[in-house]
Amino acid sequence: MTPLDRFTQDDLIAQLGMETVAKGLGYLSRVSALSADGCSVSALVKGRQRTPYDVSADVIEEEGRPALVSACTCPMGYGCKHVAAMMLVWLHQRRRPDRPREQVRAWVEGFRQAARALEPGAAGKPQSSKTTHALHYVIEHDAYSSDHRVACYKVRLDQHGQIRQHERWNNIERALQAPPAFV
């Protein structure tokens, strides 16, 4: 979990002050192009000028607590109501249930890494692995509908990470509530 994942509204108030955060509430509808990557959040925030301000913030770990390092193209330059508005919108969106969970993002990134490993010139010596079980996802062609579907298999791995045994696995709903030990 990154410092940004642990960042709360209380942390925002501690970093910027209650007055600045309160001013930021008036700018929530002016936040656009919001994006987050790693420990950084960026957005455009419409102020009094014709063009929106470029706003960014990094949340870092400082003495065991999240600390906000911000920048804004407004005259204040950092720690302003535009930063507060951006972070308040981000905090609200982070809580939305339709936002992908971090585990889902990691799962998708695993697919991307596997695809890169299959590219020409990416082959290498198999790595030794202590993992004995895993879930593998297989894209299967459905002959009846001419569609594709994703099937999930619980696999047993050898010392080099190669599959020794496999069985179809579909207990996904329960695994979302309580992840099995082998995942």
Coordinates of C-alpha atoms in Angstrom, one line a residue, residues 123-129 159-162:
A123 CA 12.9 -15.2 -23.4
G124 CA 15.3 -16.1 -20.6
K125 CA 16.2 -18.8 -18.2
P126 CA 13.4 -19.9 -15.9
Q127 CA 13.5 -18.4 -12.5
S128 CA 13.5 -20.4 -9.3
S129 CA 10.3 -19.9 -7.4
Q159 CA 10.6 -25.3 -8.4
H160 CA 11.1 -23.4 -11.7
G161 CA 7.6 -22.0 -11.8
Q162 CA 6.4 -24.5 -14.5

